[in-house]
XYZ file of C-alpha atoms in Angstrom:
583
model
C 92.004 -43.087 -31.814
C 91.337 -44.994 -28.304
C 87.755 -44.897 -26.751
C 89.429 -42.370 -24.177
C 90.383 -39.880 -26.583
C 86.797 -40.312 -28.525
C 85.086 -39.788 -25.159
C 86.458 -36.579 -24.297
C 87.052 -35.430 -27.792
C 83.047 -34.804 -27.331
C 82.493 -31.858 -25.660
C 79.095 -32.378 -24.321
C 80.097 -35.977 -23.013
C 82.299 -34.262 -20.877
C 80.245 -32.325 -19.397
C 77.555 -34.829 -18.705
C 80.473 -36.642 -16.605
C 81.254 -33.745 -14.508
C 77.645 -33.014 -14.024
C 77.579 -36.431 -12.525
C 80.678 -35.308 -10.137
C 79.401 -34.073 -6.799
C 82.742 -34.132 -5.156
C 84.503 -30.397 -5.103
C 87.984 -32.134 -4.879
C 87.279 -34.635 -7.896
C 86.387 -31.497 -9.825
C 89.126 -29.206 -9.416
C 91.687 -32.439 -9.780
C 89.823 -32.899 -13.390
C 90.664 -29.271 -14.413
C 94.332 -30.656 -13.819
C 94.565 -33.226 -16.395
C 94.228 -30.898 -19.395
C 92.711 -27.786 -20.906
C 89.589 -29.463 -22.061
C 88.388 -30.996 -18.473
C 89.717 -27.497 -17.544
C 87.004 -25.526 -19.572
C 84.118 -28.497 -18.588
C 84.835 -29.106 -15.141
C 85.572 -25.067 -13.742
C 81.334 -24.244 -14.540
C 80.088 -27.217 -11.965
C 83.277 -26.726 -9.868
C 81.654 -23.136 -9.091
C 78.373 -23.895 -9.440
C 78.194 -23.608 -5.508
C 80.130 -21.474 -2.943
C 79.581 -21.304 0.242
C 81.094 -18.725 2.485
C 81.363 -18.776 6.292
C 81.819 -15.505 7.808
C 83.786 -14.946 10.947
C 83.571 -11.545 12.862
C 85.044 -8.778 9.942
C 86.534 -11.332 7.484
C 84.173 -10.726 4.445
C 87.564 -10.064 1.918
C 86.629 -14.170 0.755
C 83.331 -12.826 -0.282
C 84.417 -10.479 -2.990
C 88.319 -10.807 -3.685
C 88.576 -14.640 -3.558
C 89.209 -15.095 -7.557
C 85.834 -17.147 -8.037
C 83.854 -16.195 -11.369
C 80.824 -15.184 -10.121
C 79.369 -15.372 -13.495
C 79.259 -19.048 -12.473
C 77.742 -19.259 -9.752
C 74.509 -21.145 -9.477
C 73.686 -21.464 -5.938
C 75.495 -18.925 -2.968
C 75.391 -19.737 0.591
C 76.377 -17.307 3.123
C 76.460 -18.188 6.930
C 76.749 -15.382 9.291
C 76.643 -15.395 13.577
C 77.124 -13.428 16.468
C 79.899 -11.603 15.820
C 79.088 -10.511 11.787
C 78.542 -7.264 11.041
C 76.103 -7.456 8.786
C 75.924 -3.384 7.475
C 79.285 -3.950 5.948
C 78.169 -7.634 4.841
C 74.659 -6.602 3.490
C 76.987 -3.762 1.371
C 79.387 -6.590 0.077
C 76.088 -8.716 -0.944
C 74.953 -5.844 -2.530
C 78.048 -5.280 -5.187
C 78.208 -9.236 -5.740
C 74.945 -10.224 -6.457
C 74.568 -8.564 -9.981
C 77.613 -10.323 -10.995
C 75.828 -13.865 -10.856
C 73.358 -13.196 -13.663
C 72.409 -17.096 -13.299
C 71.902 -17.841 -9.820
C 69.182 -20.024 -9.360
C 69.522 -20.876 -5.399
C 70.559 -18.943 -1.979
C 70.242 -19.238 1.524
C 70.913 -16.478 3.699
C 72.280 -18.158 7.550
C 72.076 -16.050 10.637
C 72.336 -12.176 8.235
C 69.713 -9.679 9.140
C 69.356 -8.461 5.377
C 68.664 -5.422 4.598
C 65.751 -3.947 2.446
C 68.165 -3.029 -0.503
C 70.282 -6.097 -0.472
C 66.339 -8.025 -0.950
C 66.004 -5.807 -3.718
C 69.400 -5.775 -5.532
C 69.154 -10.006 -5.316
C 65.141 -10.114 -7.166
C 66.754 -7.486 -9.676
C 69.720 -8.913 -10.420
C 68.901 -12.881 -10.055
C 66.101 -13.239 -12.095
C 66.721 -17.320 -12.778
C 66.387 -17.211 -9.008
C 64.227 -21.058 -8.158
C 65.179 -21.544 -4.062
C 64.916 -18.692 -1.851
C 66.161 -19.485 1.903
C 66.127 -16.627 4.163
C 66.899 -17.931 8.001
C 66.991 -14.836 10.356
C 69.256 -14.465 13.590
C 66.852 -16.292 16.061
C 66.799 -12.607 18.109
C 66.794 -10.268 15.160
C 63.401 -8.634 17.343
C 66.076 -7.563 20.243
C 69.367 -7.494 18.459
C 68.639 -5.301 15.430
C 64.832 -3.970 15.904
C 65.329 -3.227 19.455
C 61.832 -4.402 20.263
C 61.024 -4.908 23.699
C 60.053 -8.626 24.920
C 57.334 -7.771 27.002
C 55.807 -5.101 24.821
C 54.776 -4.911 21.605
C 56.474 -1.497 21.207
C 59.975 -0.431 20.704
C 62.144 0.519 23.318
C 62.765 4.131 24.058
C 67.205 3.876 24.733
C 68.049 1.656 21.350
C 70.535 2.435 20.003
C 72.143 4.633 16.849
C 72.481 1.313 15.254
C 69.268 0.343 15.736
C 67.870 3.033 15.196
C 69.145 2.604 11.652
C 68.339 -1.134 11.104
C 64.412 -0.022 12.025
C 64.447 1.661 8.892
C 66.969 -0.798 7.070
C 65.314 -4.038 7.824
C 61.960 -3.959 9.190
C 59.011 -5.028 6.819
C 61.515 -5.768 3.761
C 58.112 -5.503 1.427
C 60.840 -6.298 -1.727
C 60.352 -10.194 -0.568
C 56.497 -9.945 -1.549
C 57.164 -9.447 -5.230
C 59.932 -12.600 -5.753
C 58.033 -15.125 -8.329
C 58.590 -18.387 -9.895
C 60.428 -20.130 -6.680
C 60.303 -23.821 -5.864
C 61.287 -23.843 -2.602
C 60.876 -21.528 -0.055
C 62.519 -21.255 3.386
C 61.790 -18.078 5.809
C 62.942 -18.979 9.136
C 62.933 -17.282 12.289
C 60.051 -14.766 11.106
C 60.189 -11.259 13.241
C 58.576 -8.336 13.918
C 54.981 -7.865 12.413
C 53.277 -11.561 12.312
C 50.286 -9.984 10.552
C 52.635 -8.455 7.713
C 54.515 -12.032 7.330
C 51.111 -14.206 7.017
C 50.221 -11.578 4.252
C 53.823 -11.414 2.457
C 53.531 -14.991 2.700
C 50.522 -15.364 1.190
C 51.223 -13.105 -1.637
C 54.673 -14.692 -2.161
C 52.922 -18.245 -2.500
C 50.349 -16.954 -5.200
C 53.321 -15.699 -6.736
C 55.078 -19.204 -7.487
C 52.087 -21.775 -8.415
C 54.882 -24.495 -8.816
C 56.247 -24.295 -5.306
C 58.021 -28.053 -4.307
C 59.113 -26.956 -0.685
C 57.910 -24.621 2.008
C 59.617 -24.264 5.370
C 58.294 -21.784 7.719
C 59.690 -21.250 11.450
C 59.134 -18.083 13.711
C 61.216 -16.463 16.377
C 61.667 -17.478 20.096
C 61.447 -13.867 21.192
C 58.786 -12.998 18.862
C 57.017 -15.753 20.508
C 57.679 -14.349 23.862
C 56.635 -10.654 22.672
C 53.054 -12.035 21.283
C 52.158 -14.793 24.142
C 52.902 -11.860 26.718
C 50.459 -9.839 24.830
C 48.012 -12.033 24.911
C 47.783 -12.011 21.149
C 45.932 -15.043 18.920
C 47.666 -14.309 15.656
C 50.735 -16.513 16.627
C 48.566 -19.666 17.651
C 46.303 -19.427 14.427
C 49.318 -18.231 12.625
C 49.894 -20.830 10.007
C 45.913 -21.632 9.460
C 45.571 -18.163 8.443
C 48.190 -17.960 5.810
C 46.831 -20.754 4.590
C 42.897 -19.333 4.399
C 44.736 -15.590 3.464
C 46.401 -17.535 0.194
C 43.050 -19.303 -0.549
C 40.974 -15.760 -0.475
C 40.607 -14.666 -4.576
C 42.709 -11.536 -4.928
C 39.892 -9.688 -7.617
C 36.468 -9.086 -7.696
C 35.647 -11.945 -10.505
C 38.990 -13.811 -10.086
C 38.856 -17.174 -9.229
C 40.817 -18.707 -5.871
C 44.401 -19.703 -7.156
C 45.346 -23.257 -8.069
C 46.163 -25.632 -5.119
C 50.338 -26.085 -4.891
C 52.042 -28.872 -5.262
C 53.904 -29.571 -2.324
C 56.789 -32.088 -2.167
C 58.502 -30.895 1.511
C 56.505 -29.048 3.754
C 58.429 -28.040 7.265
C 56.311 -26.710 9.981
C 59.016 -24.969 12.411
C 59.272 -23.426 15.670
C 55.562 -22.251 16.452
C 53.690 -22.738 13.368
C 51.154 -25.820 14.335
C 50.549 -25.460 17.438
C 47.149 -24.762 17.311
C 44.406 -27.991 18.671
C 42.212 -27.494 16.007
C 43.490 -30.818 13.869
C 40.460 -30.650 11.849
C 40.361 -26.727 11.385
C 43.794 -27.084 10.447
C 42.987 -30.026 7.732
C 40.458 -28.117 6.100
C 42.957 -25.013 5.811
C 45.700 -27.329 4.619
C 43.516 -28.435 1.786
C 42.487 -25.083 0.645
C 46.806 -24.285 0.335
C 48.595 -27.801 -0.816
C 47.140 -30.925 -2.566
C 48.016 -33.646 -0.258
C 48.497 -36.494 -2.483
C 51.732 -34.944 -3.718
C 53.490 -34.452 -0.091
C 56.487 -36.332 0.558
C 58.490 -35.034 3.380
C 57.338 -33.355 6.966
C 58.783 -31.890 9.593
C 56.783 -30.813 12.685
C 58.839 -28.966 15.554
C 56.877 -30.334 18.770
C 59.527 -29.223 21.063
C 58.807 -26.550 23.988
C 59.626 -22.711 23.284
C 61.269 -20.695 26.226
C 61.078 -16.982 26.196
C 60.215 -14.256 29.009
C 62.102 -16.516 31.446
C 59.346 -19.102 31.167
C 57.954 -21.965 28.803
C 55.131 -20.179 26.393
C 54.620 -22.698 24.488
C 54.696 -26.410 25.458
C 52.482 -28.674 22.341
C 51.775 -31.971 22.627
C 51.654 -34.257 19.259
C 48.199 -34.410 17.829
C 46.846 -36.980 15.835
C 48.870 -36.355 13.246
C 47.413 -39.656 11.278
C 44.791 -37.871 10.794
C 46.289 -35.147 8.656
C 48.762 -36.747 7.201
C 48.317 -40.736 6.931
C 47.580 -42.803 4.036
C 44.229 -41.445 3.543
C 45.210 -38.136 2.771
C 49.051 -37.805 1.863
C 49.853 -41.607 0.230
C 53.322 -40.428 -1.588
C 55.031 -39.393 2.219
C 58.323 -41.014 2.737
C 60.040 -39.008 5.304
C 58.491 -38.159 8.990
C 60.423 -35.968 11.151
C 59.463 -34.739 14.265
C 61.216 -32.922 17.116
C 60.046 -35.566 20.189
C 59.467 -39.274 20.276
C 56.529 -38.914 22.952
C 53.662 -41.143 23.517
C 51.415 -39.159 21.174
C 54.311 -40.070 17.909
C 53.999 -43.810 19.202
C 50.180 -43.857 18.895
C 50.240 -42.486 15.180
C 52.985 -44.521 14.088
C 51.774 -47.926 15.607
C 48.044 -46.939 14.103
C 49.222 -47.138 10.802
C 47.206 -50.097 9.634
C 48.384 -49.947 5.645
C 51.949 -51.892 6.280
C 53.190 -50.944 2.410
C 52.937 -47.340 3.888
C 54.720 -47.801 6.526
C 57.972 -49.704 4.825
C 58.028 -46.675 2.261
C 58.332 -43.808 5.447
C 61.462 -42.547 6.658
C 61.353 -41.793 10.129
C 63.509 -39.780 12.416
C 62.676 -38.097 16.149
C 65.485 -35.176 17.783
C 64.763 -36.535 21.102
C 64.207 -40.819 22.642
C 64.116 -41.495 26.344
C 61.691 -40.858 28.857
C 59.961 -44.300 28.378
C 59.127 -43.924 24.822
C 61.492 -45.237 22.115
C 61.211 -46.139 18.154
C 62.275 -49.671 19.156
C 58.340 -50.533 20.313
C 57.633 -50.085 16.904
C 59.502 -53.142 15.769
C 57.540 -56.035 18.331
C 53.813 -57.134 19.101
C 52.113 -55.072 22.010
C 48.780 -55.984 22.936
C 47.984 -52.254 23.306
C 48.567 -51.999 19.217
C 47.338 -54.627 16.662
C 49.154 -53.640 13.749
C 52.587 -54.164 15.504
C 55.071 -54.886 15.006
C 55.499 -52.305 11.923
C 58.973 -52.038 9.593
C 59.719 -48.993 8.126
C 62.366 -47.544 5.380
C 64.494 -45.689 8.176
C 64.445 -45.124 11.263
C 66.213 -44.454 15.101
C 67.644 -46.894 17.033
C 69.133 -46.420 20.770
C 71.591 -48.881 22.276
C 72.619 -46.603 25.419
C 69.907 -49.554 27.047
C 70.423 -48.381 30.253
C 68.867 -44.889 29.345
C 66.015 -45.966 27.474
C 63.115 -48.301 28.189
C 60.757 -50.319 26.049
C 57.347 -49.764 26.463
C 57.932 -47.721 29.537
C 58.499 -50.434 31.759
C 60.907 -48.999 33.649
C 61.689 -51.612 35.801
C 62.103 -53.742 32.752
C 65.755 -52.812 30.832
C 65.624 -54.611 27.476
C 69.192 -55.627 26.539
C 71.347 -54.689 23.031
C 70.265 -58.271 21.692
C 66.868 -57.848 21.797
C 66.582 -54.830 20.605
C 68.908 -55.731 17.638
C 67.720 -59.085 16.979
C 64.056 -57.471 16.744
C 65.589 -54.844 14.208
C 66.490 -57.363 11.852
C 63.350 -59.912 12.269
C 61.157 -60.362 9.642
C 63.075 -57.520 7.935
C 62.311 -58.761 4.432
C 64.153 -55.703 2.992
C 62.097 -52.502 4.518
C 65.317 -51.192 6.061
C 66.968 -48.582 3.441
C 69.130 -46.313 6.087
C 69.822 -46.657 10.139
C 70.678 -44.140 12.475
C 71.426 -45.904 15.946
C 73.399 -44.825 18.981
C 76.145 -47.065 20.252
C 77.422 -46.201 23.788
C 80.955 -45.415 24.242
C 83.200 -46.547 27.133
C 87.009 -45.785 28.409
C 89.657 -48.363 27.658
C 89.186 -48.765 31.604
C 85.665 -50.094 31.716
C 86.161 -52.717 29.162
C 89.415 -53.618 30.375
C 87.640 -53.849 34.338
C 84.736 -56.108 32.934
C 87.084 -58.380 31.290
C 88.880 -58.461 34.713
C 86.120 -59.259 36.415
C 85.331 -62.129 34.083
C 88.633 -63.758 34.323
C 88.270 -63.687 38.396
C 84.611 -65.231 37.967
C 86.094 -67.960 36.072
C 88.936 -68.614 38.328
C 86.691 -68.420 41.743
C 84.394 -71.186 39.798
C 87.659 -73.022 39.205
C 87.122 -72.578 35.533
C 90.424 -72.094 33.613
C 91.916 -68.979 33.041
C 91.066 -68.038 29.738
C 87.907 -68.971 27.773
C 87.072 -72.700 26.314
C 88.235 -72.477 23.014
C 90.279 -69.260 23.346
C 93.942 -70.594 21.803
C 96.954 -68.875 21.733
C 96.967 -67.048 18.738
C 93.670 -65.772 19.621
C 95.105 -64.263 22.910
C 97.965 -62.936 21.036
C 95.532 -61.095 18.669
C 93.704 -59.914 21.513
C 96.502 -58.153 23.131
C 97.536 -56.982 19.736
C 94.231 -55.287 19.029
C 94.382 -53.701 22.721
C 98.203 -52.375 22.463
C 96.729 -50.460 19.188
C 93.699 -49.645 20.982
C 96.160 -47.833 23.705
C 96.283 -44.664 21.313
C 92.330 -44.380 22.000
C 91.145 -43.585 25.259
C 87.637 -44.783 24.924
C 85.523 -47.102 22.470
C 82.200 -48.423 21.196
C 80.001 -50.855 23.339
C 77.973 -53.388 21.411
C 80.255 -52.772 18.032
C 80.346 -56.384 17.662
C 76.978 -56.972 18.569
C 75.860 -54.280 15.113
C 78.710 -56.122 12.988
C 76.289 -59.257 13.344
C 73.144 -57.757 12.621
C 74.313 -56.023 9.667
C 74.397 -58.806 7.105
C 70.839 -60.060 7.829
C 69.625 -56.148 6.581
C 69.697 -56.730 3.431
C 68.874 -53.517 1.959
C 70.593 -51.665 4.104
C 72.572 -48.817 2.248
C 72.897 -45.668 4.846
C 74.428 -46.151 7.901
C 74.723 -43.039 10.668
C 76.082 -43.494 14.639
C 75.259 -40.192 16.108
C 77.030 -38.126 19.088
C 75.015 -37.263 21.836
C 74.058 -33.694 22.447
C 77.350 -32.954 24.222
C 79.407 -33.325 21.472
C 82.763 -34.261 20.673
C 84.997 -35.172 23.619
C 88.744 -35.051 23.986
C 88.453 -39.235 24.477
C 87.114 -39.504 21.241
C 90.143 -39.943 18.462
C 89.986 -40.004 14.753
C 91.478 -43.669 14.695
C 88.328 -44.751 17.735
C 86.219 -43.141 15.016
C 87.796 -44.535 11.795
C 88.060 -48.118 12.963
C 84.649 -48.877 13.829
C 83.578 -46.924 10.478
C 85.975 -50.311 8.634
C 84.320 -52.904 11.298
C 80.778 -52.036 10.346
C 81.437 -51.130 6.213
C 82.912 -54.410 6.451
C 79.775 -56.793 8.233
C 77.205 -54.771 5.907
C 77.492 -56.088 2.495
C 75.014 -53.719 0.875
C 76.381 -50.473 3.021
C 77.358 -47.556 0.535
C 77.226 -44.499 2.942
C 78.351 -44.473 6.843
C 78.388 -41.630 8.827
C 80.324 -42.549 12.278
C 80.464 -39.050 14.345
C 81.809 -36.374 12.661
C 83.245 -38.063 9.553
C 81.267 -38.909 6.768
C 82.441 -42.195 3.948
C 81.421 -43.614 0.463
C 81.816 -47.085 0.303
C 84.206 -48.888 -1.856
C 83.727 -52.471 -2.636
C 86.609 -52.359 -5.430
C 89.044 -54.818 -3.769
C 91.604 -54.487 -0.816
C 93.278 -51.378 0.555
C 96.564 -50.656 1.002
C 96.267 -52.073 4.275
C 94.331 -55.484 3.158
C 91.041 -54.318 3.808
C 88.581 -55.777 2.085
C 86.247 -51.992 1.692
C 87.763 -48.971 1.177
C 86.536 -45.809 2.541
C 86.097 -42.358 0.756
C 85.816 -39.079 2.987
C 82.939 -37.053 1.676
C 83.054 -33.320 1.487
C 80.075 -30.878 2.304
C 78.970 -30.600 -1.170
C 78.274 -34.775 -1.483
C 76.957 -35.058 2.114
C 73.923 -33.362 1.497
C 73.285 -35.775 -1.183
C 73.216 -38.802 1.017
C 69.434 -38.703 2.359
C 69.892 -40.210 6.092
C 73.012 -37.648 6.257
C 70.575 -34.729 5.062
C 67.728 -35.636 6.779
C 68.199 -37.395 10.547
C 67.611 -34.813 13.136
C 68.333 -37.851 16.157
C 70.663 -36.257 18.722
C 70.288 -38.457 21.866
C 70.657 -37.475 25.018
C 74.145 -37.662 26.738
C 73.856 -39.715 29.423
């Protein structure tokens, strides 16, 4: 008998392999080979579905063949057009077939009070609860009234009917045991959620992850009411969780935090220290690794209600208090973000943070944190991953905006004194049409023949030209391309730790100039300069690195698509939020 056949003559071997196998494809390919990988590899193959509704096509959710009996995580993700009575009812006949469900999250559904009860009675394994409301379930399903507190008086029958169906789902209370929590887009009542919340906390003393985030038209609806509970909103579930629930009953047992993410409207009250003393009272500190704090401006009522600036943060949650953080995230690189990340004085803390900022621009930039500025000692600072913008002509250093640093610098800088901080990289290279590139190299070759300088470049030989015009007749099937590709290609060997690599759109998207081969060939170029690269992200296509030899096509990496599933896995894929401006 061979090793092979000894291997997966062991039944339990083979299933720690496909345990190891995050890959969908991989996994139903195994079930191919033979009736043995069959029976091993069809439990992790549906260990996770994921179902993304579109108007009235719910028939995948209950007569696409899956055994349900399987399933260990369901995600559903609804929209605008759903209609979520005749979802919630499908929910409700599928959920007590998946006896060992341990995870869900719930995308855009208004659920109903029954389908929250059928999944806590059904699922009891259930670890992860993620429940993220439509961001207007006050107006499109309560038919509450954004300038008043009370209902309307011409809803609807429907709505009428998804008062009573949905509003105050008290079922969510009495879930226990979770790890991670996600309720997002809160509605309604704010004084019923801080106490559900509350309760539902006490409930599972080994909580890892909280994420909390409350409606844009709820906002609206309590700031033109005048009312405090959605400023001290967040401070008061922490103090309501800390109050002892008996007479002689002790205060429960701090959680253990891991991931706390503070959404749309839940810090944005001045009160750091208030807030610090709450904190303590919910979470011990020490164990926190990852933060999110949405800083960005809410619009409701026709109007900005709710504009916050960054506090000091530090304060809260630097070394002194949370040591074990690794990831920062935060909605707005502004000027208050600089001055807490260039006060960090404990440089080991900053090389173990991952950092990551939404927005850049406006004279404030992550770049600043990687030089010496007279206006902070402790820079320059380098830390496990951050932002980088290369659109230079958008973005100024140090606000100085008469003072446009170039690509160099700012790269150069990057990899300076490096010394193996850098772990992952999200940076923005500019694109350009075929047209601009071709109109700059123009205008270089008539510079060099007004200065009588030859035609082509010193040192430029034939075969070189020839490659040149090579590498632009294939670029012909592209109508645009990356600036300052080559200028990344040369900074990426002198990172030397670098193992995620992610070049972002802008927040307009995907363009009709932008092809797959524009995105595929630059994703080769750079896998290729950065020796320790396993992960690139270029756009919308995400790669594992192969290092196994040459391609079919002599290339000396090979690249492996990644599907949803594996994705999530890769930590600067899961976790950057940067979407720069277009410009």
């Amino acid at each position: 008998m061979t090793a092979t056949s000894a291997f997966f003559g062991v039944p339990e071997l083979v299933s720690c392999l496909m345990e190891q196998i995050q890959s969908r494809k991989q996994l139903a390919k195994s079930r191919l080979v033979s009736k043995s990988l069959n029976a091993s590899a069809t439990p992790f193959l549906y260990r996770e579905l994921y179902y993304e509704l579109d108007g009235d096509k719910y028939a995948s959710l209950s007569d696409d063949g899956a055994p349900l009996g399987l399933v260990r995580k369901l995600v559903v993700e609804g929209g605008a057009r759903v209609e979520w009575p005749a979802c919630n009812d499908i929910l409700q006949k599928m959920l007590p077939k998946m006896p060992q469900l341990e995870g869900v999250d719930f995308v855009d559904i208004p659920l109903t009070i029954t389908t929250i009860d059928v999944l806590r009675s059904s699922c009891r394994q259930l670890k992860s609860l993620s429940i993220r409301y439509p961001p207007h379930m006050d107006e499109l399903v309560l038919a509450l009234d954004e300038y008043s507190p009370e209902p309307r008086d011409d809803p609807n029958p429907l709505q009428i009917e998804a008062r009573k169906l949905c509003s105050k789902p008290s079922g969510v209370a009495l879930f226990a045991g979770l790890e991670e929590l996600t309720l997002e887009y809160l509605y309604d009542d704010l004084a019923w959620w801080r106490t559900t919340i509350a309760q539902m906390l006490r409930n599972s003393p080994g909580l890892k992850k909280l994420e909390l985030s409350i409606a844009g038209f709820t906002i609206g609806r309590y700031y033109s009411n005048h009312n405090e509970e959605l400023v001290e909103f967040f401070t008061d579930v922490c103090e309501e969780y800390a109050v002892a629930t008996g007479t002689n009953a002790p205060p429960p047992p701090l959680l253990q935090l891991e991931s706390l993410h503070c959404g749309q409207c839940i810090y944005p009250t001045s009160d750091w220290n208030k807030q610090l003393r709450s904190l303590e009272k919910l979470t011990d500190l020490r164990r926190l690794q990852q933060l999110h704090v949405f800083d960005e401006e809410v619009t409701a009522i026709s109007r900005v209600v709710m504009d916050p600036s960054t506090p000091p943060l530090l304060d809260i949650f630097g070394p002194d208090h949370c040591p074990n953080l690794r990831r920062f995230t935060i909605g707005e690189y502004s000027k208050d973000v600089e001055e807490v990340l260039a006060g960090i004085a404990d440089a080991s803390f900053a090389r173990q943070l991952a950092i990551s900022c939404k927005r850049q621009g406006q004279g404030r930039e992550m770049a600043t944190l990687l030089r010496p500025n007279p206006a902070y000692p402790f820079l320059p600072r380098h830390f496990r991953m951050l932002d980088i913008d290369l659109q230079r002509d958008f973005v100024y250093l140090d606000y100085h905006e008469d003072e446009e640093i170039p690509a160099e610098t700012i790269l150069e800088e990057l990899v300076a004194d490096d010394d193996g901080a850098l772990e992952g990289l999200a940076i923005r290279l500019p694109w350009i049409t075929l047209e601009d590139e071709e109109g700059e190299e123009n205008n270089e070759r008539k510079g060099e023949d007004e200065n009588g300088e030859k035609e082509h470049k010193e040192g430029e030989g034939e075969n070189e030209r020839v490659e040149k015009n090579e590498e632009k007749e294939k670029k012909k099937e592209d109508e645009c391309t990356f600036e300052h590709l080559g200028l990344l290609e040369q900074a990426l060997p002198r990172l030397v730790n670098l193992t995620q690599l992610v070049v972002p759109m802008d927040d307009f998207g995907r363009r009709p100039e932008f092809s797959e081969n524009m995105v595929t060939s630059a994703a080769k170029r750079l896998a290729a300069a950065g020796p320790t690269l396993r992960y690139i992200n270029v756009y919308w296509r995400h790669w594992r690195i192969w290092r196994d030899g040459r391609d079919d096509n002599g290339a000396a990496v090979r690249l492996e698509e990644l599907d949803k599933d594996e994705i999530r896995h890769v930590e600067l894929f899961a976790h950057t939020i940067f979407q720069p401006e277009a410009p």
